[in-house]
Short mmCIF file of C-alpha atoms in Angstrom, two decimals:
data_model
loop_
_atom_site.label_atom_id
_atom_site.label_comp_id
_atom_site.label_asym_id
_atom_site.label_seq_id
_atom_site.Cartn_x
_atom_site.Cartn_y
_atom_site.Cartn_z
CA UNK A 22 83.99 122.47 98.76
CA UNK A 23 85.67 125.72 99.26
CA UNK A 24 83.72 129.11 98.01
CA UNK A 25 84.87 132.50 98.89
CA UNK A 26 87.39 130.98 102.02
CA UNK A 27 84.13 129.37 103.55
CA UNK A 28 83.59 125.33 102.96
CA UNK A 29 80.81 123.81 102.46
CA UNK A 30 79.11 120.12 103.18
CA UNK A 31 76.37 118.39 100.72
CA UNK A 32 73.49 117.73 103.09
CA UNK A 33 72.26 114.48 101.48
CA UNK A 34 70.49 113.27 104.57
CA UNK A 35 68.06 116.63 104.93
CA UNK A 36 67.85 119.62 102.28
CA UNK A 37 69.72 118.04 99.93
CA UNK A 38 71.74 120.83 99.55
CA UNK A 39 75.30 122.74 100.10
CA UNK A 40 75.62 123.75 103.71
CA UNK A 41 78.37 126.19 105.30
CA UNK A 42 80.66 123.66 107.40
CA UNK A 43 79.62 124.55 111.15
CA UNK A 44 82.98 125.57 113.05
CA UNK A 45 82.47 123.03 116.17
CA UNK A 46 82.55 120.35 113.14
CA UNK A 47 86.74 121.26 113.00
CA UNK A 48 86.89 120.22 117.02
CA UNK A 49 84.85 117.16 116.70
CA UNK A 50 86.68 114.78 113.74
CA UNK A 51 89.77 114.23 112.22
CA UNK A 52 89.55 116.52 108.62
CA UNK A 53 91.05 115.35 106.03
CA UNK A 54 92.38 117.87 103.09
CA UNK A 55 95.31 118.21 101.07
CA UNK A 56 96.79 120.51 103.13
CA UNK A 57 96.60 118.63 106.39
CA UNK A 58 97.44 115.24 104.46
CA UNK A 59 100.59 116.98 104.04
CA UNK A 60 101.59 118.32 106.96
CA UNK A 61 100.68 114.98 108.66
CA UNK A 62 103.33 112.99 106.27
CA UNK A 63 105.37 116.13 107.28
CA UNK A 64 105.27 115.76 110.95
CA UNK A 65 105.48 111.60 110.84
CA UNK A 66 108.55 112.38 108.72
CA UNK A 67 110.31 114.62 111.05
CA UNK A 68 109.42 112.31 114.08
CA UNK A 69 110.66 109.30 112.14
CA UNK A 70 113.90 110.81 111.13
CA UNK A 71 114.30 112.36 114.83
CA UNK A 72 116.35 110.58 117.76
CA UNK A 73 114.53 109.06 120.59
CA UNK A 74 113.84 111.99 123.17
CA UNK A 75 114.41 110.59 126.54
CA UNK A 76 111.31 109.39 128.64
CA UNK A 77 108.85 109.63 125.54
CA UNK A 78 107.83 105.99 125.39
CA UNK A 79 105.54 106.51 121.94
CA UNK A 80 108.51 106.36 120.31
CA UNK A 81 110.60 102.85 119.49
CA UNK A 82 111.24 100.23 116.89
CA UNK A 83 110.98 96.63 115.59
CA UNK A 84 112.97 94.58 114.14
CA UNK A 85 111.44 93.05 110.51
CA UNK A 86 113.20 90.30 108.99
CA UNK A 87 113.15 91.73 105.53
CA UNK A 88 113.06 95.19 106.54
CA UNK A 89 115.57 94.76 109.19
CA UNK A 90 115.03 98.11 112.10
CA UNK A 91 112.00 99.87 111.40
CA UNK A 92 111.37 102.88 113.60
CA UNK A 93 107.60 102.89 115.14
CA UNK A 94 106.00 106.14 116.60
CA UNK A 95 102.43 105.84 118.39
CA UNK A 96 100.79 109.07 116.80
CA UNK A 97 97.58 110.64 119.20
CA UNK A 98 94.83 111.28 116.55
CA UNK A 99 91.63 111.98 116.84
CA UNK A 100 89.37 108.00 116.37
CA UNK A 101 86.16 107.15 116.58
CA UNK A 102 85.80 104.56 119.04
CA UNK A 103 82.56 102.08 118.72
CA UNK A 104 80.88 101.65 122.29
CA UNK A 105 77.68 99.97 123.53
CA UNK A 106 75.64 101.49 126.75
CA UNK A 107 76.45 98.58 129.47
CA UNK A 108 72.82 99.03 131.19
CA UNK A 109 74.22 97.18 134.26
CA UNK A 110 76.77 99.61 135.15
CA UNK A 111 74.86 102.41 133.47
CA UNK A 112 78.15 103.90 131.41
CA UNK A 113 79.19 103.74 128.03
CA UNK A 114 82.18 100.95 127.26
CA UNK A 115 84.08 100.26 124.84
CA UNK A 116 82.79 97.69 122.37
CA UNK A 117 85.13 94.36 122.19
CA UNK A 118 85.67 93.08 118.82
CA UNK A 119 83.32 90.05 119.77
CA UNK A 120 80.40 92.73 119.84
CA UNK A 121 81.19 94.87 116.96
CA UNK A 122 81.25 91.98 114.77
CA UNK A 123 77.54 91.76 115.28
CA UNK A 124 76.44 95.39 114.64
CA UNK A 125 74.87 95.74 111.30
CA UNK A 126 77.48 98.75 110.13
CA UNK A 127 80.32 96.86 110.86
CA UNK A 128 79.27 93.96 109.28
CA UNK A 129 78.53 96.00 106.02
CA UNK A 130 82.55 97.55 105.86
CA UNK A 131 84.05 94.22 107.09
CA UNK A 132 82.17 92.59 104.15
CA UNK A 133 83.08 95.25 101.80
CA UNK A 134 86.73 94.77 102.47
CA UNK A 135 86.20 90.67 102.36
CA UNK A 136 84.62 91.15 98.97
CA UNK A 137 87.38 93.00 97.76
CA UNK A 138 90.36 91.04 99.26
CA UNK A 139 88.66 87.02 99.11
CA UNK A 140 91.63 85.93 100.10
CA UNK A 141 91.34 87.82 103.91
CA UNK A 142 89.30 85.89 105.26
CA UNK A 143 89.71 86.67 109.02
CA UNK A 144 87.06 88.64 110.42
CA UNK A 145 88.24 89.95 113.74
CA UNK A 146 91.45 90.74 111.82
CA UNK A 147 90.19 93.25 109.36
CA UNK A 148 88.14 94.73 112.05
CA UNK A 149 91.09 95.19 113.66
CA UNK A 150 92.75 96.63 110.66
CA UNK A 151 89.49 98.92 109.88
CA UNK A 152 89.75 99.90 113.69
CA UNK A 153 93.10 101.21 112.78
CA UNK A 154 92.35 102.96 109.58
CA UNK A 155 89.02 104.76 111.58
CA UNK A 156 86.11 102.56 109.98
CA UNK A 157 87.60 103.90 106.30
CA UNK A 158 87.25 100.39 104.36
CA UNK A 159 89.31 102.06 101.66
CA UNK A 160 92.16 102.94 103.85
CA UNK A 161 91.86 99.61 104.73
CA UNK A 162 91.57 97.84 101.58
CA UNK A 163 95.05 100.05 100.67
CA UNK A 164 96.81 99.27 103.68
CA UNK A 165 96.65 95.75 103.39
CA UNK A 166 97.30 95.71 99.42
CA UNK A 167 101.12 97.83 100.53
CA UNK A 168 101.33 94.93 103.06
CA UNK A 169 99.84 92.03 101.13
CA UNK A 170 102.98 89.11 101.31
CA UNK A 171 104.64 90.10 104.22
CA UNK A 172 105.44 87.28 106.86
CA UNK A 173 104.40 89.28 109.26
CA UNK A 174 100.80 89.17 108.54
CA UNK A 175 100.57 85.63 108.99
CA UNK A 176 100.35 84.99 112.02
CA UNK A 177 100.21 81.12 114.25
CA UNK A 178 97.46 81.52 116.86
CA UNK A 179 98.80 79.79 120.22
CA UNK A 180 97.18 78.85 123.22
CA UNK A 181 97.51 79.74 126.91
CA UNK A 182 97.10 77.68 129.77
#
């Protein structure tokens, strides 16, 4: 909520009440408003209808059978990124799908999205998908409603000797 040019955060956890929205917050997450919703389509626009620059390998293409060339463009975002603390090589690493599956969160939004889509029944794959759409099991309930039908989704596991 914005009052006076200053927003504000409901603190449902502690006080129970509006907060100002500490400044460091803006460096630590990806914030989502109108404004930046829009100049995010904006900027995936302009990079989608702009030529390949030379040596900037984010940039490329695949070819759909339906949808014949469709131009791809790996976008750096901010993500959260699941880990577990390994304590045999004392660091933090990134958590394999394998793991994650097991962690009680997780669990919770994967089952959210299988309860709303019975038909998607392949766990690692909608963590995969929620993975993509940063844990939002709405974004990834909507993603794979736009997609819902396409060949492309179905996919024949094969195996490697």
């Amino acid at each position: 909520m914005y009052i006076n040019g200053t927003r504000f955060y409901l603190d449902d956890w502690g006080s129970k009440e509006w907060q100002a929205f500490p400044k460091r917050w803006y460096q630590e997450g990806l914030l989502i408003t109108n404004t930046v919703v829009k100049d995010a389509e904006n900027e995936e626009q302009s990079k989608a209808n702009r030529p390949t620059k030379d040596g900037d390998d984010r940039e490329g293409s695949i070819m759909h059978p339906r949808k014949k060339k469709i131009p791809t463009y790996i976008f750096q975002r901010k993500h959260n990124i699941h880990c577990f603390y390994d304590h045999d090589n004392g660091q933090w690493m990134r958590m394999p799908i394998g793991y994650e599956l097991h962690h009680e969160m997780v669990g919770t939004l994967v089952d959210q999205v299988e309860k709303a889509l019975p038909h998607w029944n392949d766990r690692p794959d909608i963590l995969a998908m929620l993975r993509q759409c940063n844990y939002d099991a709405d974004e990834c309930i909507n993603t794979f409603l736009h997609l819902e039908g396409d060949e492309w989704l179905k996919y024949s596991r094969t195996s490697t000797k």
